[in-house]
Amino acid sequence: MDYITELFCILDDFCKKFNESLEKALISDQKTTMKKSALSLSEVMTIVILFHKSGFRFFKYFYCHMIIPFWKSAFPKLLSYNRFIEIMPRCLQALSSFFHQVKGEDTGICIIDSTKLVVCHNLRIIKTSCI
């Protein structure tokens, strides 16, 4: 629970700065207004990051069997799974900006995947010519 609080505080501080800079950069349109969600952007981002760190394969299973029963106290205004899926794309831009901001410096170390890539069947290797 302590890790969740720390992660949320970092994301909440980032979201405050991100929203300020986004409001300055964008042209406001008074005609269209987005419906406010009960969950803040930083709460949505926290749940998404927790899913990727959890090791669960399916988000629905993670949300319904981990977030709702065990972490309801951490997220008091928790939404249903369907509503959360509807608002989750809203955090994409902020999440990618956050990851860009917190990424480490380039170390110069590159990793190459050297697994074999089968292009054609072994019987056709002789007939296939590569330029």
PDB file of C-alpha atoms in Angstrom, residues 31-116:
ATOM      1  CA  LYS A  31     -18.739  24.235 -27.144  1.00  0.00           C
ATOM      2  CA  THR A  32     -17.303  20.820 -26.343  1.00  0.00           C
ATOM      3  CA  THR A  33     -16.780  19.760 -22.765  1.00  0.00           C
ATOM      4  CA  MET A  34     -15.547  16.383 -21.637  1.00  0.00           C
ATOM      5  CA  LYS A  35     -17.510  14.693 -18.900  1.00  0.00           C
ATOM      6  CA  LYS A  36     -15.557  14.771 -15.649  1.00  0.00           C
ATOM      7  CA  SER A  37     -14.689  11.386 -14.248  1.00  0.00           C
ATOM      8  CA  ALA A  38     -14.901  10.422 -10.590  1.00  0.00           C
ATOM      9  CA  LEU A  39     -11.311   9.175 -10.813  1.00  0.00           C
ATOM     10  CA  SER A  40      -8.573  11.696 -11.392  1.00  0.00           C
ATOM     11  CA  LEU A  41      -6.093  11.316 -14.219  1.00  0.00           C
ATOM     12  CA  SER A  42      -3.350  10.404 -11.758  1.00  0.00           C
ATOM     13  CA  GLU A  43      -5.502   7.630 -10.247  1.00  0.00           C
ATOM     14  CA  VAL A  44      -6.139   6.143 -13.683  1.00  0.00           C
ATOM     15  CA  MET A  45      -2.433   6.314 -14.505  1.00  0.00           C
ATOM     16  CA  THR A  46      -1.599   4.671 -11.168  1.00  0.00           C
ATOM     17  CA  ILE A  47      -3.905   1.728 -11.868  1.00  0.00           C
ATOM     18  CA  VAL A  48      -2.479   1.298 -15.382  1.00  0.00           C
ATOM     19  CA  ILE A  49       1.111   1.293 -14.090  1.00  0.00           C
ATOM     20  CA  LEU A  50       0.196  -1.112 -11.276  1.00  0.00           C
ATOM     21  CA  PHE A  51      -1.262  -3.505 -13.855  1.00  0.00           C
ATOM     22  CA  HIS A  52       1.943  -3.526 -15.881  1.00  0.00           C
ATOM     23  CA  LYS A  53       4.060  -4.106 -12.783  1.00  0.00           C
ATOM     24  CA  SER A  54       1.739  -6.782 -11.367  1.00  0.00           C
ATOM     25  CA  GLY A  55       2.462  -9.617 -13.777  1.00  0.00           C
ATOM     26  CA  PHE A  56      -1.200 -10.244 -14.563  1.00  0.00           C
ATOM     27  CA  ARG A  57      -1.873 -11.133 -18.190  1.00  0.00           C
ATOM     28  CA  PHE A  58      -5.392  -9.730 -18.486  1.00  0.00           C
ATOM     29  CA  PHE A  59      -6.460  -6.305 -17.315  1.00  0.00           C
ATOM     30  CA  LYS A  60     -10.048  -7.340 -16.589  1.00  0.00           C
ATOM     31  CA  TYR A  61      -8.898 -10.072 -14.231  1.00  0.00           C
ATOM     32  CA  PHE A  62      -6.479  -7.673 -12.525  1.00  0.00           C
ATOM     33  CA  TYR A  63      -9.115  -4.961 -12.109  1.00  0.00           C
ATOM     34  CA  CYS A  64     -11.940  -7.233 -10.950  1.00  0.00           C
ATOM     35  CA  HIS A  65      -9.890  -9.551  -8.722  1.00  0.00           C
ATOM     36  CA  MET A  66      -7.178  -7.253  -7.382  1.00  0.00           C
ATOM     37  CA  ILE A  67      -8.163  -3.587  -7.553  1.00  0.00           C
ATOM     38  CA  ILE A  68     -11.842  -3.842  -6.571  1.00  0.00           C
ATOM     39  CA  PRO A  69     -11.548  -6.284  -3.643  1.00  0.00           C
ATOM     40  CA  PHE A  70      -8.155  -5.367  -2.181  1.00  0.00           C
ATOM     41  CA  TRP A  71      -7.306  -1.785  -3.162  1.00  0.00           C
ATOM     42  CA  LYS A  72     -10.739  -0.177  -2.816  1.00  0.00           C
ATOM     43  CA  SER A  73      -9.436   1.782   0.191  1.00  0.00           C
ATOM     44  CA  ALA A  74      -6.650   3.284  -1.938  1.00  0.00           C
ATOM     45  CA  PHE A  75      -9.132   4.380  -4.619  1.00  0.00           C
ATOM     46  CA  PRO A  76     -12.342   5.455  -2.805  1.00  0.00           C
ATOM     47  CA  LYS A  77     -14.191   6.617  -5.946  1.00  0.00           C
ATOM     48  CA  LEU A  78     -13.458   3.441  -7.882  1.00  0.00           C
ATOM     49  CA  LEU A  79     -15.430   2.939 -11.084  1.00  0.00           C
ATOM     50  CA  SER A  80     -16.897  -0.192 -12.586  1.00  0.00           C
ATOM     51  CA  TYR A  81     -14.690  -2.102 -15.003  1.00  0.00           C
ATOM     52  CA  ASN A  82     -16.652  -0.975 -18.088  1.00  0.00           C
ATOM     53  CA  ARG A  83     -16.532   2.703 -17.118  1.00  0.00           C
ATOM     54  CA  PHE A  84     -12.813   2.478 -16.332  1.00  0.00           C
ATOM     55  CA  ILE A  85     -12.133   1.003 -19.777  1.00  0.00           C
ATOM     56  CA  GLU A  86     -14.001   3.952 -21.324  1.00  0.00           C
ATOM     57  CA  ILE A  87     -11.872   6.566 -19.559  1.00  0.00           C
ATOM     58  CA  MET A  88      -8.541   4.733 -19.726  1.00  0.00           C
ATOM     59  CA  PRO A  89      -7.546   6.115 -23.188  1.00  0.00           C
ATOM     60  CA  ARG A  90      -7.641   9.640 -21.721  1.00  0.00           C
ATOM     61  CA  CYS A  91      -4.431   8.958 -19.813  1.00  0.00           C
ATOM     62  CA  LEU A  92      -2.368   7.868 -22.835  1.00  0.00           C
ATOM     63  CA  GLN A  93      -0.860  11.252 -23.652  1.00  0.00           C
ATOM     64  CA  ALA A  94      -0.056  12.044 -20.024  1.00  0.00           C
ATOM     65  CA  LEU A  95       1.343   8.560 -19.431  1.00  0.00           C
ATOM     66  CA  SER A  96       3.660   8.719 -22.440  1.00  0.00           C
ATOM     67  CA  SER A  97       4.840  12.187 -21.369  1.00  0.00           C
ATOM     68  CA  PHE A  98       5.476  10.898 -17.851  1.00  0.00           C
ATOM     69  CA  PHE A  99       7.545   7.968 -19.111  1.00  0.00           C
ATOM     70  CA  HIS A 100       9.501  10.292 -21.382  1.00  0.00           C
ATOM     71  CA  GLN A 101      10.250  12.561 -18.423  1.00  0.00           C
ATOM     72  CA  VAL A 102      11.393   9.823 -16.040  1.00  0.00           C
ATOM     73  CA  LYS A 103      13.413   7.732 -18.485  1.00  0.00           C
ATOM     74  CA  GLY A 104      17.074   7.305 -17.718  1.00  0.00           C
ATOM     75  CA  GLU A 105      20.004   8.499 -19.738  1.00  0.00           C
ATOM     76  CA  ASP A 106      21.315   6.500 -22.670  1.00  0.00           C
ATOM     77  CA  THR A 107      24.069   4.150 -21.509  1.00  0.00           C
ATOM     78  CA  GLY A 108      25.188   3.108 -24.971  1.00  0.00           C
ATOM     79  CA  ILE A 109      24.452  -0.547 -24.256  1.00  0.00           C
ATOM     80  CA  CYS A 110      22.327  -2.218 -26.922  1.00  0.00           C
ATOM     81  CA  ILE A 111      20.668  -5.605 -26.682  1.00  0.00           C
ATOM     82  CA  ILE A 112      20.144  -7.706 -29.793  1.00  0.00           C
ATOM     83  CA  ASP A 113      17.691 -10.565 -30.038  1.00  0.00           C
ATOM     84  CA  SER A 114      19.634 -13.313 -31.790  1.00  0.00           C
ATOM     85  CA  THR A 115      16.909 -15.938 -32.067  1.00  0.00           C
ATOM     86  CA  LYS A 116      16.612 -17.743 -35.366  1.00  0.00           C
TER      87      LYS A 116
END
